[in-house]
Short mmCIF file of C-alpha atoms in Angstrom, two decimals:
data_model
loop_
_atom_site.label_atom_id
_atom_site.label_comp_id
_atom_site.label_asym_id
_atom_site.label_seq_id
_atom_site.Cartn_x
_atom_site.Cartn_y
_atom_site.Cartn_z
CA GLY A 1 -20.98 -55.10 -203.47
CA TYR A 2 -22.05 -52.51 -205.98
CA SER A 3 -20.13 -51.48 -209.15
CA GLY A 4 -20.76 -48.52 -211.41
CA SER A 5 -21.24 -44.75 -211.41
CA PHE A 6 -23.70 -44.00 -208.51
CA CYS A 7 -23.93 -42.14 -205.22
CA LYS A 8 -23.94 -44.14 -201.95
CA HIS A 9 -24.59 -41.84 -199.00
CA ALA A 10 -23.51 -44.01 -196.06
CA PRO A 11 -21.12 -46.86 -195.67
CA GLY A 12 -22.99 -50.12 -195.29
CA ALA A 13 -26.12 -48.69 -196.65
CA HIS A 14 -28.11 -50.79 -199.12
CA ASP A 15 -29.47 -47.84 -201.26
CA ILE A 16 -27.70 -46.11 -204.19
CA ASP A 17 -28.70 -43.03 -206.11
CA LEU A 18 -28.30 -42.86 -209.88
CA ALA A 19 -28.56 -39.50 -211.80
CA ALA A 20 -30.38 -41.02 -214.74
CA VAL A 21 -31.58 -44.65 -215.80
CA ASP A 22 -32.54 -45.36 -219.35
CA CYS A 23 -32.34 -48.32 -221.70
CA ASN A 24 -28.74 -47.62 -222.20
CA LYS A 25 -27.69 -47.80 -218.47
CA ALA A 26 -26.74 -50.72 -216.46
CA PHE A 27 -25.43 -51.38 -212.92
CA VAL A 28 -24.17 -54.49 -211.19
CA VAL A 29 -25.16 -55.85 -207.73
CA SER A 30 -23.31 -58.85 -206.40
CA LEU A 31 -25.07 -61.09 -204.03
CA LYS A 32 -23.64 -63.53 -201.63
CA HIS A 33 -25.78 -66.18 -199.92
CA GLU A 34 -24.35 -67.88 -196.96
CA GLU A 35 -27.03 -70.20 -195.77
CA LYS A 36 -28.26 -73.57 -197.07
CA LEU A 37 -30.42 -73.39 -200.12
CA ASN A 38 -33.72 -75.08 -200.70
CA PRO A 39 -33.32 -78.73 -201.87
CA GLU A 40 -33.05 -79.67 -205.56
CA GLY A 41 -36.15 -79.02 -207.65
CA HIS A 42 -37.19 -75.96 -205.47
CA GLU A 43 -36.70 -72.31 -206.47
CA SER A 44 -35.15 -69.26 -204.66
CA CYS A 45 -36.20 -65.75 -205.50
CA VAL A 46 -34.29 -62.39 -205.55
CA GLN A 47 -36.35 -59.17 -205.68
CA CYS A 48 -35.20 -55.53 -206.09
CA ALA A 49 -37.08 -52.28 -206.41
CA LEU A 50 -36.25 -49.17 -208.37
CA LEU A 51 -37.88 -46.02 -207.20
CA TYR A 52 -37.77 -43.10 -209.52
CA THR A 53 -39.32 -39.77 -210.56
CA THR A 54 -40.49 -39.25 -214.16
CA MET A 55 -39.65 -36.10 -216.13
CA THR A 56 -43.15 -34.76 -214.96
CA GLY A 57 -42.46 -35.35 -211.46
CA GLU A 58 -44.50 -38.40 -210.87
CA ARG A 59 -43.13 -40.84 -208.44
CA ARG A 60 -42.94 -44.57 -209.54
CA ILE A 61 -41.65 -47.84 -208.40
CA ARG A 62 -40.61 -50.73 -210.67
CA VAL A 63 -40.11 -54.16 -208.97
CA HIS A 64 -38.08 -56.88 -210.49
CA THR A 65 -38.43 -60.50 -209.28
CA LEU A 66 -35.95 -63.29 -210.38
CA SER A 67 -36.97 -66.92 -209.47
CA LEU A 68 -34.06 -69.36 -209.96
CA PRO A 69 -34.03 -73.08 -209.59
CA CYS A 70 -31.77 -74.67 -206.97
CA THR A 71 -29.40 -77.30 -208.07
CA ASN A 72 -26.50 -79.58 -206.88
CA VAL A 73 -25.09 -79.88 -210.47
CA LEU A 74 -22.58 -77.26 -211.32
CA GLY A 75 -23.25 -77.59 -215.16
CA ASN A 76 -26.81 -76.50 -214.42
CA LEU A 77 -25.77 -73.25 -212.99
CA PHE A 78 -23.45 -72.34 -215.96
CA ARG A 79 -26.12 -73.45 -218.41
CA SER A 80 -28.14 -70.46 -217.60
CA ALA A 81 -25.44 -67.88 -216.79
CA ASP A 82 -24.92 -64.72 -218.86
CA LEU A 83 -21.07 -64.91 -219.57
CA ASP A 84 -20.97 -61.53 -221.37
CA ALA A 85 -22.48 -59.84 -218.37
CA GLN A 86 -20.06 -61.75 -216.02
CA LEU A 87 -17.04 -60.81 -218.15
CA GLN A 88 -18.08 -57.16 -218.36
CA THR A 89 -18.43 -57.16 -214.67
CA TYR A 90 -14.93 -58.58 -214.04
CA VAL A 91 -13.29 -56.20 -216.59
CA SER A 92 -15.16 -53.28 -214.95
CA GLN A 93 -13.92 -54.13 -211.51
CA TYR A 94 -10.39 -54.69 -212.54
CA CYS A 95 -10.35 -51.36 -214.38
CA THR A 96 -11.61 -49.57 -211.26
CA ALA A 97 -8.85 -51.45 -209.39
CA VAL A 98 -6.19 -50.30 -211.85
CA LEU A 99 -7.24 -46.63 -211.75
CA SER A 100 -7.30 -46.79 -207.87
CA GLY A 101 -3.96 -48.30 -207.70
CA THR A 102 -5.10 -51.57 -205.77
CA ALA A 103 -4.88 -53.92 -208.79
CA SER A 104 -2.65 -57.05 -208.51
CA LEU A 105 -1.56 -59.04 -211.47
CA THR A 106 -1.23 -62.23 -209.37
#
């Protein structure tokens, strides 16, 4: 799922439109993997692309690739987690739910 201020043209679409992106902007994408991962010691990669137009009208693409080690030890997962980003994501999602009237305190 996606979280943040953006335009999504069609339900189920994987593309989102952002009005402006600079160093002070952020958006969250939640990924869910349902298949078996590589064995311990291997890595899995996630890749995303940002297509944008500069102020001078030049079209550019920025590709981000993240390679993560696979592990069977839960402690290894949390050792490299960004807890500030996770907390901000949960707070944002809850605030959105409160404003839309779908929040539950249980």
